[in-house]
PDB file of C-alpha atoms in Angstrom:
ATOM      1  CA  ALA A  12     -32.718   3.828  24.452  1.00 76.00           C
ATOM      2  CA  GLN A  13     -31.997   5.399  21.225  1.00 86.00           C
ATOM      3  CA  LYS A  14     -34.302   8.060  19.608  1.00 93.00           C
ATOM      4  CA  VAL A  15     -34.178  10.023  16.281  1.00 96.00           C
ATOM      5  CA  THR A  16     -36.211  13.156  16.025  1.00 97.00           C
ATOM      6  CA  GLN A  17     -36.995  14.816  12.717  1.00 97.00           C
ATOM      7  CA  ALA A  18     -39.140  17.969  13.829  1.00 95.00           C
ATOM      8  CA  GLN A  19     -39.943  19.117  10.412  1.00 97.00           C
ATOM      9  CA  THR A  20     -42.846  17.017   9.038  1.00 95.00           C
ATOM     10  CA  GLU A  21     -43.260  18.666   5.766  1.00 97.00           C
ATOM     11  CA  ILE A  22     -40.982  21.353   3.877  1.00 97.00           C
ATOM     12  CA  SER A  23     -41.947  22.930   0.560  1.00 98.00           C
ATOM     13  CA  VAL A  24     -39.370  25.093  -1.426  1.00 97.00           C
ATOM     14  CA  VAL A  25     -39.345  26.594  -4.852  1.00 97.00           C
ATOM     15  CA  GLU A  26     -36.875  24.802  -7.437  1.00 97.00           C
ATOM     16  CA  LYS A  27     -33.194  26.292  -6.919  1.00 97.00           C
ATOM     17  CA  GLU A  28     -33.538  27.116  -3.208  1.00 97.00           C
ATOM     18  CA  ASP A  29     -31.296  25.471  -0.834  1.00 97.00           C
ATOM     19  CA  VAL A  30     -33.093  23.502   1.908  1.00 98.00           C
ATOM     20  CA  THR A  31     -31.759  22.028   5.104  1.00 98.00           C
ATOM     21  CA  LEU A  32     -33.544  19.036   6.852  1.00 98.00           C
ATOM     22  CA  ASP A  33     -32.878  18.767  10.609  1.00 98.00           C
ATOM     23  CA  CYS A  34     -31.883  15.572  12.386  1.00 98.00           C
ATOM     24  CA  VAL A  35     -31.607  15.428  16.451  1.00 98.00           C
ATOM     25  CA  TYR A  36     -30.529  11.995  17.859  1.00 97.00           C
ATOM     26  CA  GLU A  37     -30.228  10.517  21.498  1.00 95.00           C
ATOM     27  CA  THR A  38     -28.128   7.650  22.337  1.00 92.00           C
ATOM     28  CA  ARG A  39     -25.980   6.602  25.463  1.00 89.00           C
ATOM     29  CA  ASP A  40     -23.534   4.897  23.110  1.00 87.00           C
ATOM     30  CA  THR A  41     -20.062   6.575  22.658  1.00 86.00           C
ATOM     31  CA  THR A  42     -19.984   4.745  19.168  1.00 87.00           C
ATOM     32  CA  TYR A  43     -22.694   4.866  16.723  1.00 90.00           C
ATOM     33  CA  TYR A  44     -23.603   5.528  13.205  1.00 91.00           C
ATOM     34  CA  LEU A  45     -25.904   7.805  11.618  1.00 94.00           C
ATOM     35  CA  PHE A  46     -27.707   7.367   8.018  1.00 94.00           C
ATOM     36  CA  TRP A  47     -29.772   9.402   5.866  1.00 97.00           C
ATOM     37  CA  TYR A  48     -32.220   7.489   3.445  1.00 96.00           C
ATOM     38  CA  LYS A  49     -34.484   9.094   0.482  1.00 97.00           C
ATOM     39  CA  GLN A  50     -37.821   7.469  -0.022  1.00 96.00           C
ATOM     40  CA  PRO A  51     -39.331   8.643  -3.452  1.00 95.00           C
ATOM     41  CA  PRO A  52     -42.971   8.114  -4.343  1.00 91.00           C
ATOM     42  CA  SER A  53     -42.318   4.551  -5.578  1.00 89.00           C
ATOM     43  CA  GLY A  54     -41.597   3.552  -1.915  1.00 90.00           C
ATOM     44  CA  GLU A  55     -38.217   2.097  -2.031  1.00 91.00           C
ATOM     45  CA  LEU A  56     -35.684   3.698   0.354  1.00 94.00           C
ATOM     46  CA  VAL A  57     -32.333   4.769  -1.132  1.00 95.00           C
ATOM     47  CA  PHE A  58     -29.271   4.992   0.758  1.00 94.00           C
ATOM     48  CA  LEU A  59     -27.591   8.381   0.903  1.00 94.00           C
ATOM     49  CA  ILE A  60     -24.804   8.572   3.264  1.00 92.00           C
ATOM     50  CA  ARG A  61     -23.382   6.793   6.411  1.00 90.00           C
ATOM     51  CA  ARG A  62     -21.290   8.403   9.141  1.00 90.00           C
ATOM     52  CA  ASN A  63     -19.707   7.055  12.327  1.00 88.00           C
ATOM     53  CA  SER A  64     -19.378   8.988  15.563  1.00 89.00           C
ATOM     54  CA  PHE A  65     -15.854   9.582  15.439  1.00 88.00           C
ATOM     55  CA  ASP A  66     -16.045  11.281  12.248  1.00 85.00           C
ATOM     56  CA  GLU A  67     -17.299  14.912  12.443  1.00 83.00           C
ATOM     57  CA  GLN A  68     -15.971  16.128   9.145  1.00 83.00           C
ATOM     58  CA  ASN A  69     -18.649  17.452   7.073  1.00 84.00           C
ATOM     59  CA  GLU A  70     -19.236  15.590   3.857  1.00 85.00           C
ATOM     60  CA  ILE A  71     -20.271  17.062   0.329  1.00 87.00           C
ATOM     61  CA  SER A  72     -21.568  14.970  -2.561  1.00 88.00           C
ATOM     62  CA  GLY A  73     -22.665  16.984  -5.504  1.00 93.00           C
ATOM     63  CA  ARG A  74     -25.641  19.304  -4.384  1.00 94.00           C
ATOM     64  CA  TYR A  75     -26.013  17.111  -1.232  1.00 95.00           C
ATOM     65  CA  SER A  76     -24.078  18.187   2.102  1.00 94.00           C
ATOM     66  CA  TRP A  77     -24.299  16.878   5.585  1.00 94.00           C
ATOM     67  CA  ASN A  78     -23.323  18.779   8.936  1.00 94.00           C
ATOM     68  CA  PHE A  79     -22.317  16.331  11.897  1.00 94.00           C
ATOM     69  CA  GLN A  80     -22.214  18.125  15.134  1.00 93.00           C
ATOM     70  CA  LYS A  81     -21.773  15.820  18.359  1.00 92.00           C
ATOM     71  CA  SER A  82     -22.032  18.972  20.631  1.00 93.00           C
ATOM     72  CA  THR A  83     -25.626  19.139  19.538  1.00 95.00           C
ATOM     73  CA  SER A  84     -26.361  15.814  18.655  1.00 96.00           C
ATOM     74  CA  SER A  85     -27.411  16.663  15.086  1.00 96.00           C
ATOM     75  CA  PHE A  86     -26.629  15.565  11.731  1.00 96.00           C
ATOM     76  CA  ASN A  87     -28.307  17.800   9.340  1.00 97.00           C
ATOM     77  CA  PHE A  88     -28.860  17.310   5.603  1.00 96.00           C
ATOM     78  CA  THR A  89     -28.672  20.414   3.155  1.00 96.00           C
ATOM     79  CA  ILE A  90     -29.647  20.112  -0.617  1.00 97.00           C
ATOM     80  CA  THR A  91     -28.339  23.206  -2.494  1.00 96.00           C
ATOM     81  CA  ALA A  92     -30.053  24.198  -5.654  1.00 97.00           C
ATOM     82  CA  SER A  93     -33.115  22.013  -5.029  1.00 97.00           C
ATOM     83  CA  GLN A  94     -34.571  20.472  -7.874  1.00 97.00           C
ATOM     84  CA  VAL A  95     -38.007  18.904  -8.413  1.00 96.00           C
ATOM     85  CA  VAL A  96     -36.691  15.495  -8.711  1.00 96.00           C
ATOM     86  CA  ASP A  97     -35.595  15.862  -4.924  1.00 97.00           C
ATOM     87  CA  SER A  98     -39.198  15.726  -4.028  1.00 97.00           C
ATOM     88  CA  ALA A  99     -39.200  12.801  -1.593  1.00 97.00           C
ATOM     89  CA  VAL A 100     -39.346  11.752   2.029  1.00 97.00           C
ATOM     90  CA  TYR A 101     -36.050  11.984   3.771  1.00 98.00           C
ATOM     91  CA  PHE A 102     -35.335   9.766   6.852  1.00 97.00           C
ATOM     92  CA  CYS A 103     -32.626   9.937   9.291  1.00 97.00           C
ATOM     93  CA  ALA A 104     -31.863   6.851  11.160  1.00 95.00           C
ATOM     94  CA  LEU A 105     -29.213   5.718  14.068  1.00 93.00           C
ATOM     95  CA  SER A 106     -27.449   2.458  14.748  1.00 90.00           C
ATOM     96  CA  GLU A 107     -25.533   1.533  17.838  1.00 82.00           C
ATOM     97  CA  ASP A 108     -22.390  -0.251  17.840  1.00 69.00           C
ATOM     98  CA  ALA A 109     -22.463  -3.848  18.599  1.00 64.00           C
ATOM     99  CA  SER A 110     -20.120  -6.719  18.839  1.00 60.00           C
ATOM    100  CA  SER A 111     -18.280  -7.702  15.591  1.00 56.00           C
ATOM    101  CA  GLY A 112     -20.189 -10.044  13.232  1.00 57.00           C
ATOM    102  CA  SER A 113     -23.699  -8.866  14.657  1.00 62.00           C
ATOM    103  CA  ALA A 114     -26.391  -7.232  12.657  1.00 63.00           C
ATOM    104  CA  ARG A 115     -27.187  -3.689  13.554  1.00 75.00           C
ATOM    105  CA  GLN A 116     -30.591  -2.276  14.277  1.00 83.00           C
ATOM    106  CA  LEU A 117     -31.516   1.000  12.683  1.00 89.00           C
ATOM    107  CA  THR A 118     -33.985   3.484  14.489  1.00 91.00           C
ATOM    108  CA  PHE A 119     -35.380   5.797  12.149  1.00 94.00           C
ATOM    109  CA  GLY A 120     -36.906   9.204  12.617  1.00 95.00           C
ATOM    110  CA  SER A 121     -40.392   9.874  11.379  1.00 95.00           C
ATOM    111  CA  GLY A 122     -39.207  11.493   8.396  1.00 96.00           C
ATOM    112  CA  THR A 123     -39.485  14.837   6.317  1.00 97.00           C
ATOM    113  CA  GLN A 124     -41.538  15.145   3.306  1.00 97.00           C
ATOM    114  CA  LEU A 125     -39.825  17.666   0.982  1.00 98.00           C
ATOM    115  CA  THR A 126     -41.890  18.930  -1.935  1.00 98.00           C
ATOM    116  CA  VAL A 127     -39.769  20.955  -4.570  1.00 97.00           C
ATOM    117  CA  LEU A 128     -42.099  23.184  -6.617  1.00 97.00           C
ATOM    118  CA  PRO A 129     -41.168  24.186 -10.284  1.00 95.00           C
TER     119      PRO A 129
ATOM    120  CA  ASP B  18     -28.151  -6.718 -11.499  1.00 64.00           C
ATOM    121  CA  GLY B  19     -27.802  -7.163  -7.670  1.00 70.00           C
ATOM    122  CA  GLY B  20     -30.548  -6.248  -5.643  1.00 93.00           C
ATOM    123  CA  ILE B  21     -33.590  -6.992  -3.252  1.00 96.00           C
ATOM    124  CA  THR B  22     -36.809  -8.283  -4.633  1.00 95.00           C
ATOM    125  CA  GLN B  23     -40.159  -8.472  -2.844  1.00 96.00           C
ATOM    126  CA  SER B  24     -43.218  -9.715  -4.113  1.00 89.00           C
ATOM    127  CA  PRO B  25     -46.186  -8.936  -4.745  1.00 90.00           C
ATOM    128  CA  LYS B  26     -46.002  -5.124  -4.905  1.00 92.00           C
ATOM    129  CA  TYR B  27     -49.866  -5.011  -3.534  1.00 95.00           C
ATOM    130  CA  LEU B  28     -51.506  -7.697  -1.498  1.00 94.00           C
ATOM    131  CA  PHE B  29     -54.998  -7.794  -0.443  1.00 94.00           C
ATOM    132  CA  ARG B  30     -56.201 -10.361   2.266  1.00 91.00           C
ATOM    133  CA  LYS B  31     -59.499 -10.751   4.294  1.00 91.00           C
ATOM    134  CA  GLU B  32     -59.269 -10.476   8.018  1.00 90.00           C
ATOM    135  CA  GLY B  33     -58.289 -13.731   9.798  1.00 90.00           C
ATOM    136  CA  GLN B  34     -56.020 -15.023   7.091  1.00 91.00           C
ATOM    137  CA  ASN B  35     -52.366 -15.598   7.154  1.00 93.00           C
ATOM    138  CA  VAL B  36     -50.175 -13.997   4.611  1.00 94.00           C
ATOM    139  CA  THR B  37     -46.642 -14.344   3.605  1.00 95.00           C
ATOM    140  CA  LEU B  38     -44.555 -11.727   1.949  1.00 96.00           C
ATOM    141  CA  SER B  39     -41.602 -12.742  -0.150  1.00 96.00           C
ATOM    142  CA  CYS B  40     -38.018 -11.164   0.127  1.00 97.00           C
ATOM    143  CA  GLU B  41     -34.929 -12.413  -1.864  1.00 97.00           C
ATOM    144  CA  GLN B  42     -31.667 -10.837  -2.179  1.00 97.00           C
ATOM    145  CA  ASN B  43     -28.669 -11.842  -4.524  1.00 95.00           C
ATOM    146  CA  LEU B  44     -26.355  -9.249  -2.715  1.00 94.00           C
ATOM    147  CA  ASN B  45     -24.478 -12.105  -0.560  1.00 93.00           C
ATOM    148  CA  HIS B  46     -25.581 -10.179   2.527  1.00 93.00           C
ATOM    149  CA  ASP B  47     -25.340 -11.948   5.577  1.00 92.00           C
ATOM    150  CA  ALA B  48     -27.945  -9.993   7.429  1.00 93.00           C
ATOM    151  CA  MET B  49     -31.677  -9.420   6.561  1.00 95.00           C
ATOM    152  CA  TYR B  50     -34.506  -7.292   8.017  1.00 95.00           C
ATOM    153  CA  TRP B  51     -38.129  -6.677   8.081  1.00 97.00           C
ATOM    154  CA  TYR B  52     -39.500  -3.255   8.637  1.00 97.00           C
ATOM    155  CA  ARG B  53     -43.207  -1.848   8.718  1.00 97.00           C
ATOM    156  CA  GLN B  54     -43.997   1.706   7.923  1.00 96.00           C
ATOM    157  CA  ASP B  55     -47.296   3.336   8.493  1.00 94.00           C
ATOM    158  CA  PRO B  56     -48.391   6.659   6.961  1.00 87.00           C
ATOM    159  CA  GLY B  57     -46.513   9.527   8.165  1.00 80.00           C
ATOM    160  CA  GLN B  58     -44.190   7.636  10.421  1.00 83.00           C
ATOM    161  CA  GLY B  59     -40.762   6.125  10.135  1.00 87.00           C
ATOM    162  CA  LEU B  60     -39.803   2.665   9.674  1.00 93.00           C
ATOM    163  CA  ARG B  61     -40.230   0.249  12.799  1.00 94.00           C
ATOM    164  CA  LEU B  62     -38.319  -3.090  12.831  1.00 94.00           C
ATOM    165  CA  ILE B  63     -40.059  -6.381  12.958  1.00 96.00           C
ATOM    166  CA  TYR B  64     -37.549  -9.153  12.785  1.00 96.00           C
ATOM    167  CA  TYR B  65     -33.870  -9.309  11.650  1.00 94.00           C
ATOM    168  CA  SER B  66     -31.616 -12.253  10.949  1.00 94.00           C
ATOM    169  CA  GLN B  67     -27.856 -12.154  10.863  1.00 90.00           C
ATOM    170  CA  ILE B  68     -27.106 -15.639   9.519  1.00 91.00           C
ATOM    171  CA  VAL B  69     -29.156 -18.604   8.059  1.00 93.00           C
ATOM    172  CA  ASN B  70     -31.522 -20.403  10.495  1.00 94.00           C
ATOM    173  CA  ASP B  71     -30.998 -17.567  13.238  1.00 93.00           C
ATOM    174  CA  PHE B  72     -33.340 -14.629  13.789  1.00 94.00           C
ATOM    175  CA  GLN B  73     -34.209 -12.203  16.296  1.00 93.00           C
ATOM    176  CA  LYS B  74     -37.242 -10.186  17.281  1.00 94.00           C
ATOM    177  CA  GLY B  75     -37.492  -6.455  16.697  1.00 92.00           C
ATOM    178  CA  ASP B  76     -39.422  -3.847  18.421  1.00 90.00           C
ATOM    179  CA  ILE B  77     -42.800  -4.963  17.056  1.00 95.00           C
ATOM    180  CA  ALA B  78     -42.616  -8.815  16.390  1.00 96.00           C
ATOM    181  CA  GLU B  79     -46.008  -9.642  17.979  1.00 95.00           C
ATOM    182  CA  GLY B  80     -48.263 -11.175  15.064  1.00 96.00           C
ATOM    183  CA  TYR B  81     -45.390 -11.944  12.867  1.00 97.00           C
ATOM    184  CA  SER B  82     -43.304 -14.998  12.228  1.00 97.00           C
ATOM    185  CA  VAL B  83     -40.208 -15.261   9.698  1.00 97.00           C
ATOM    186  CA  SER B  84     -37.924 -18.066   8.621  1.00 97.00           C
ATOM    187  CA  ARG B  85     -34.276 -18.012   7.307  1.00 97.00           C
ATOM    188  CA  GLU B  86     -33.616 -21.518   5.570  1.00 97.00           C
ATOM    189  CA  LYS B  87     -31.411 -19.937   2.656  1.00 96.00           C
ATOM    190  CA  LYS B  88     -29.184 -16.941   2.805  1.00 96.00           C
ATOM    191  CA  GLU B  89     -30.727 -15.250  -0.003  1.00 97.00           C
ATOM    192  CA  SER B  90     -34.300 -15.553   1.449  1.00 97.00           C
ATOM    193  CA  PHE B  91     -36.200 -14.113   4.409  1.00 98.00           C
ATOM    194  CA  PRO B  92     -40.001 -14.636   4.156  1.00 97.00           C
ATOM    195  CA  LEU B  93     -42.159 -12.855   6.532  1.00 97.00           C
ATOM    196  CA  THR B  94     -45.677 -14.253   7.729  1.00 97.00           C
ATOM    197  CA  VAL B  95     -48.296 -11.738   8.708  1.00 96.00           C
ATOM    198  CA  THR B  96     -50.432 -13.795  11.177  1.00 93.00           C
ATOM    199  CA  SER B  97     -54.124 -13.551  11.965  1.00 89.00           C
ATOM    200  CA  ALA B  98     -52.799 -12.481  15.534  1.00 88.00           C
ATOM    201  CA  GLN B  99     -51.495  -9.066  14.147  1.00 89.00           C
ATOM    202  CA  LYS B 100     -54.170  -6.694  15.185  1.00 89.00           C
ATOM    203  CA  ASN B 101     -53.381  -3.994  12.501  1.00 91.00           C
ATOM    204  CA  PRO B 102     -51.801  -5.578   9.496  1.00 94.00           C
ATOM    205  CA  THR B 103     -52.378  -2.924   6.831  1.00 96.00           C
ATOM    206  CA  ALA B 104     -49.298  -1.261   6.145  1.00 96.00           C
ATOM    207  CA  PHE B 105     -46.196  -0.864   3.811  1.00 97.00           C
ATOM    208  CA  TYR B 106     -43.638  -3.696   4.439  1.00 97.00           C
ATOM    209  CA  LEU B 107     -39.973  -3.150   3.368  1.00 97.00           C
ATOM    210  CA  CYS B 108     -37.382  -5.603   3.440  1.00 97.00           C
ATOM    211  CA  ALA B 109     -33.707  -4.865   3.672  1.00 95.00           C
ATOM    212  CA  SER B 110     -30.097  -6.650   3.798  1.00 95.00           C
ATOM    213  CA  SER B 111     -26.717  -5.587   4.845  1.00 92.00           C
ATOM    214  CA  ILE B 112     -23.286  -6.916   5.243  1.00 88.00           C
ATOM    215  CA  VAL B 113     -22.073  -7.832   8.682  1.00 84.00           C
ATOM    216  CA  GLY B 114     -18.796  -6.838  10.135  1.00 76.00           C
ATOM    217  CA  ASP B 115     -16.946  -4.248  12.194  1.00 67.00           C
ATOM    218  CA  GLY B 116     -19.231  -1.051  12.496  1.00 68.00           C
ATOM    219  CA  SER B 117     -22.439  -0.545  11.157  1.00 69.00           C
ATOM    220  CA  TYR B 118     -23.145  -0.837   7.512  1.00 79.00           C
ATOM    221  CA  GLU B 119     -25.909   0.660   5.320  1.00 87.00           C
ATOM    222  CA  GLN B 120     -29.043  -1.453   4.721  1.00 91.00           C
ATOM    223  CA  TYR B 121     -30.143  -1.808   1.245  1.00 93.00           C
ATOM    224  CA  PHE B 122     -33.849  -1.892   0.828  1.00 95.00           C
ATOM    225  CA  GLY B 123     -36.450  -3.795  -1.681  1.00 95.00           C
ATOM    226  CA  PRO B 124     -39.239  -1.841  -3.243  1.00 95.00           C
ATOM    227  CA  GLY B 125     -41.677  -2.969  -0.582  1.00 96.00           C
ATOM    228  CA  THR B 126     -45.089  -4.862  -0.224  1.00 97.00           C
ATOM    229  CA  ARG B 127     -48.238  -2.820   0.437  1.00 96.00           C
ATOM    230  CA  LEU B 128     -50.693  -5.037   2.164  1.00 96.00           C
ATOM    231  CA  THR B 129     -54.231  -4.176   2.675  1.00 95.00           C
ATOM    232  CA  VAL B 130     -56.323  -6.301   5.029  1.00 93.00           C
ATOM    233  CA  THR B 131     -60.081  -5.821   5.132  1.00 90.00           C
TER     234      THR B 131
END
Protein backbone atom coordinates (compact mmCIF):
# COMPACT_ATOMS: atom_id res chain seq x y z
CA ALA A 1 0.00 0.00 0.00
CA GLN A 2 1.09 3.53 -0.69
CA LYS A 3 1.66 6.03 2.07
CA VAL A 4 2.77 9.65 2.26
CA THR A 5 4.02 11.15 5.50
CA GLN A 6 4.34 14.85 6.19
CA ALA A 7 5.62 14.87 9.73
CA GLN A 8 5.54 18.65 10.10
CA THR A 9 1.98 19.57 11.01
CA GLU A 10 2.63 23.30 11.38
CA ILE A 11 5.58 25.56 10.63
CA SER A 12 5.91 29.27 11.35
CA VAL A 13 8.65 31.43 9.88
CA VAL A 14 9.32 35.12 9.60
CA GLU A 15 9.16 36.68 6.18
CA LYS A 16 12.35 36.28 4.10
CA GLU A 17 13.40 33.14 5.92
CA ASP A 18 13.91 29.94 3.95
CA VAL A 19 11.70 27.00 4.87
CA THR A 20 11.75 23.32 3.90
CA LEU A 21 8.68 21.13 3.96
CA ASP A 22 9.39 17.43 4.33
CA CYS A 23 7.68 14.59 2.49
CA VAL A 24 8.46 10.90 2.89
CA TYR A 25 6.68 8.27 0.85
CA GLU A 26 6.25 4.51 0.72
CA THR A 27 5.43 2.48 -2.36
CA ARG A 28 6.25 -0.92 -3.80
CA ASP A 29 6.07 0.33 -7.35
CA THR A 30 9.24 1.05 -9.29
CA THR A 31 7.40 3.62 -11.39
CA TYR A 32 5.50 6.27 -9.52
CA TYR A 33 4.80 9.98 -9.52
CA LEU A 34 5.10 12.61 -6.84
CA PHE A 35 3.24 15.89 -6.58
CA TRP A 36 3.09 19.00 -4.44
CA TYR A 37 -0.05 21.08 -4.06
CA LYS A 38 -0.73 24.34 -2.26
CA GLN A 39 -4.05 24.98 -0.49
CA PRO A 40 -4.52 28.67 0.38
CA PRO A 41 -7.26 29.73 2.81
CA SER A 42 -9.76 29.83 -0.06
CA GLY A 43 -9.61 26.02 -0.11
CA GLU A 44 -8.82 25.28 -3.73
CA LEU A 45 -5.77 23.09 -4.30
CA VAL A 46 -3.18 24.57 -6.63
CA PHE A 47 -0.83 22.24 -8.48
CA LEU A 48 2.87 23.07 -8.01
CA ILE A 49 4.96 20.24 -9.42
CA ARG A 50 4.92 16.66 -10.75
CA ARG A 51 7.95 14.40 -10.73
CA ASN A 52 8.27 10.81 -11.93
CA SER A 53 10.41 8.23 -10.19
CA PHE A 54 12.99 8.09 -12.98
CA ASP A 55 13.82 11.75 -12.80
CA GLU A 56 15.89 12.51 -9.72
CA GLN A 57 17.07 15.90 -10.83
CA ASN A 58 16.27 18.67 -8.46
CA GLU A 59 14.06 21.39 -9.80
CA ILE A 60 13.93 25.11 -9.19
CA SER A 61 11.11 27.42 -10.12
CA GLY A 62 11.60 30.94 -8.88
CA ARG A 63 11.66 30.83 -5.09
CA TYR A 64 10.52 27.21 -5.06
CA SER A 65 12.82 24.20 -5.26
CA TRP A 66 12.32 20.49 -4.86
CA ASN A 67 14.78 17.83 -3.71
CA PHE A 68 13.91 14.28 -4.77
CA GLN A 69 15.97 11.49 -3.20
CA LYS A 70 14.93 7.93 -3.97
CA SER A 71 17.50 6.55 -1.55
CA THR A 72 15.60 8.07 1.35
CA SER A 73 12.14 8.05 -0.30
CA SER A 74 11.85 11.77 0.18
CA PHE A 75 10.58 14.64 -1.94
CA ASN A 76 11.18 17.81 0.01
CA PHE A 77 10.03 21.29 -0.91
CA THR A 78 11.95 24.47 -0.11
CA ILE A 79 10.68 28.01 -0.30
CA THR A 80 13.45 30.58 -0.42
CA ALA A 81 12.92 34.06 0.97
CA SER A 82 9.40 33.25 2.12
CA GLN A 83 6.60 35.78 1.76
CA VAL A 84 3.33 36.24 3.60
CA VAL A 85 1.47 35.08 0.49
CA ASP A 86 3.16 31.70 0.86
CA SER A 87 1.02 31.04 3.95
CA ALA A 88 -1.06 27.98 3.10
CA VAL A 89 -1.37 24.26 3.66
CA TYR A 90 0.99 22.30 1.46
CA PHE A 91 0.28 18.71 0.44
CA CYS A 92 2.59 16.09 -0.94
CA ALA A 93 0.94 13.32 -2.97
CA LEU A 94 1.91 10.03 -4.59
CA SER A 95 0.47 8.20 -7.57
CA GLU A 96 1.33 4.72 -8.64
CA ASP A 97 1.85 3.70 -12.22
CA ALA A 98 -1.14 2.16 -13.96
CA SER A 99 -2.04 0.85 -17.36
CA SER A 100 -2.04 3.39 -20.13
CA GLY A 101 -5.35 5.15 -20.42
CA SER A 102 -6.28 4.63 -16.78
CA ALA A 103 -7.03 7.29 -14.26
CA ARG A 104 -4.55 7.45 -11.40
CA GLN A 105 -5.42 7.75 -7.77
CA LEU A 106 -3.50 10.23 -5.65
CA THR A 107 -2.53 9.35 -2.09
CA PHE A 108 -2.12 12.54 -0.09
CA GLY A 109 -0.12 13.30 3.00
CA SER A 110 -1.87 15.04 5.87
CA GLY A 111 -0.42 18.41 4.89
CA THR A 112 1.82 21.03 6.49
CA GLN A 113 0.34 24.35 7.56
CA LEU A 114 2.89 27.05 6.76
CA THR A 115 2.48 30.46 8.34
CA VAL A 116 4.76 33.25 7.21
CA LEU A 117 4.76 36.16 9.61
CA PRO A 118 5.46 39.72 8.45
CA ASP B 1 -11.41 30.50 -18.94
CA GLY B 2 -11.03 26.76 -18.55
CA GLY B 3 -11.53 25.29 -15.15
CA ILE B 4 -13.62 23.35 -12.70
CA THR B 5 -16.70 24.73 -11.02
CA GLN B 6 -18.37 23.37 -7.94
CA SER B 7 -21.62 24.59 -6.55
CA PRO B 8 -22.68 25.65 -4.09
CA LYS B 9 -19.69 26.80 -2.04
CA TYR B 10 -21.55 26.21 1.25
CA LEU B 11 -24.33 23.70 1.75
CA PHE B 12 -26.42 23.00 4.81
CA ARG B 13 -28.66 19.96 5.24
CA LYS B 14 -30.61 18.20 7.91
CA GLU B 15 -29.57 14.74 8.95
CA GLY B 16 -31.34 12.04 6.96
CA GLN B 17 -31.53 14.00 3.72
CA ASN B 18 -29.66 13.13 0.56
CA VAL B 19 -27.74 15.98 -1.04
CA THR B 20 -26.08 16.31 -4.45
CA LEU B 21 -22.90 18.29 -5.03
CA SER B 22 -22.26 19.63 -8.49
CA CYS B 23 -18.96 19.45 -10.40
CA GLU B 24 -18.48 20.71 -13.94
CA GLN B 25 -15.27 21.01 -15.98
CA ASN B 26 -14.54 22.56 -19.35
CA LEU B 27 -10.95 21.35 -19.60
CA ASN B 28 -11.92 18.43 -21.86
CA HIS B 29 -10.43 16.04 -19.32
CA ASP B 30 -11.46 12.40 -19.44
CA ALA B 31 -10.92 11.64 -15.75
CA MET B 32 -12.76 13.18 -12.85
CA TYR B 33 -12.44 12.60 -9.10
CA TRP B 34 -14.16 13.35 -5.80
CA TYR B 35 -12.22 13.81 -2.60
CA ARG B 36 -13.23 14.48 0.96
CA GLN B 37 -11.15 16.60 3.32
CA ASP B 38 -11.63 16.69 7.08
CA PRO B 39 -9.99 19.30 9.33
CA GLY B 40 -6.27 18.77 9.72
CA GLN B 41 -6.25 15.85 7.35
CA GLY B 42 -5.28 15.14 3.80
CA LEU B 43 -7.64 14.35 0.99
CA ARG B 44 -9.28 10.97 0.71
CA LEU B 45 -10.64 9.61 -2.55
CA ILE B 46 -14.37 8.87 -2.69
CA TYR B 47 -14.99 8.00 -6.34
CA TYR B 48 -13.32 8.51 -9.67
CA SER B 49 -14.28 8.16 -13.31
CA GLN B 50 -11.98 7.82 -16.26
CA ILE B 51 -14.65 7.83 -18.94
CA VAL B 52 -18.31 8.58 -19.43
CA ASN B 53 -20.67 5.99 -17.92
CA ASP B 54 -17.89 4.40 -15.93
CA PHE B 55 -16.75 5.08 -12.37
CA GLN B 56 -14.81 3.32 -9.65
CA LYS B 57 -14.95 3.36 -5.86
CA GLY B 58 -12.16 5.04 -4.01
CA ASP B 59 -11.06 4.47 -0.44
CA ILE B 60 -14.17 5.83 1.28
CA ALA B 61 -17.10 5.25 -1.12
CA GLU B 62 -19.60 3.99 1.46
CA GLY B 63 -22.56 6.34 1.78
CA TYR B 64 -21.84 8.13 -1.50
CA SER B 65 -22.97 7.70 -5.09
CA VAL B 66 -21.95 9.27 -8.40
CA SER B 67 -22.94 9.38 -12.05
CA ARG B 68 -21.03 10.28 -15.19
CA GLU B 69 -23.53 10.84 -17.99
CA LYS B 70 -21.53 13.62 -19.62
CA LYS B 71 -17.81 14.14 -19.95
CA GLU B 72 -18.08 17.57 -18.36
CA SER B 73 -20.11 16.61 -15.31
CA PHE B 74 -19.53 14.35 -12.30
CA PRO B 75 -22.10 14.98 -9.56
CA LEU B 76 -21.69 13.43 -6.12
CA THR B 77 -24.65 12.43 -3.95
CA VAL B 78 -24.12 12.22 -0.22
CA THR B 79 -26.75 9.81 1.01
CA SER B 80 -28.31 9.48 4.43
CA ALA B 81 -26.22 6.32 4.86
CA GLN B 82 -23.04 8.38 5.17
CA LYS B 83 -22.43 8.51 8.92
CA ASN B 84 -20.28 11.63 9.08
CA PRO B 85 -21.12 13.73 6.02
CA THR B 86 -19.95 17.10 7.33
CA ALA B 87 -16.72 17.83 5.45
CA PHE B 88 -15.08 19.80 2.66
CA TYR B 89 -15.61 18.14 -0.73
CA LEU B 90 -13.24 18.71 -3.62
CA CYS B 91 -13.73 17.72 -7.23
CA ALA B 92 -10.80 17.31 -9.62
CA SER B 93 -10.08 16.34 -13.20
CA SER B 94 -7.09 15.22 -15.21
CA ILE B 95 -6.07 14.00 -18.62
CA VAL B 96 -5.55 10.29 -19.05
CA GLY B 97 -2.60 8.80 -20.87
CA ASP B 98 0.79 7.26 -20.33
CA GLY B 99 2.08 8.20 -16.93
CA SER B 100 0.27 10.04 -14.22
CA TYR B 101 -0.85 13.57 -14.74
CA GLU B 102 -1.62 16.32 -12.31
CA GLN B 103 -5.17 16.74 -11.18
CA TYR B 104 -6.78 20.16 -11.28
CA PHE B 105 -9.15 21.00 -8.49
CA GLY B 106 -12.32 23.00 -8.13
CA PRO B 107 -12.96 25.50 -5.32
CA GLY B 108 -14.73 22.92 -3.16
CA THR B 109 -18.09 22.64 -1.41
CA ARG B 110 -18.29 22.82 2.36
CA LEU B 111 -21.15 20.59 3.51
CA THR B 112 -22.61 20.86 6.99
CA VAL B 113 -25.19 18.35 8.16
CA THR B 114 -26.99 18.93 11.44
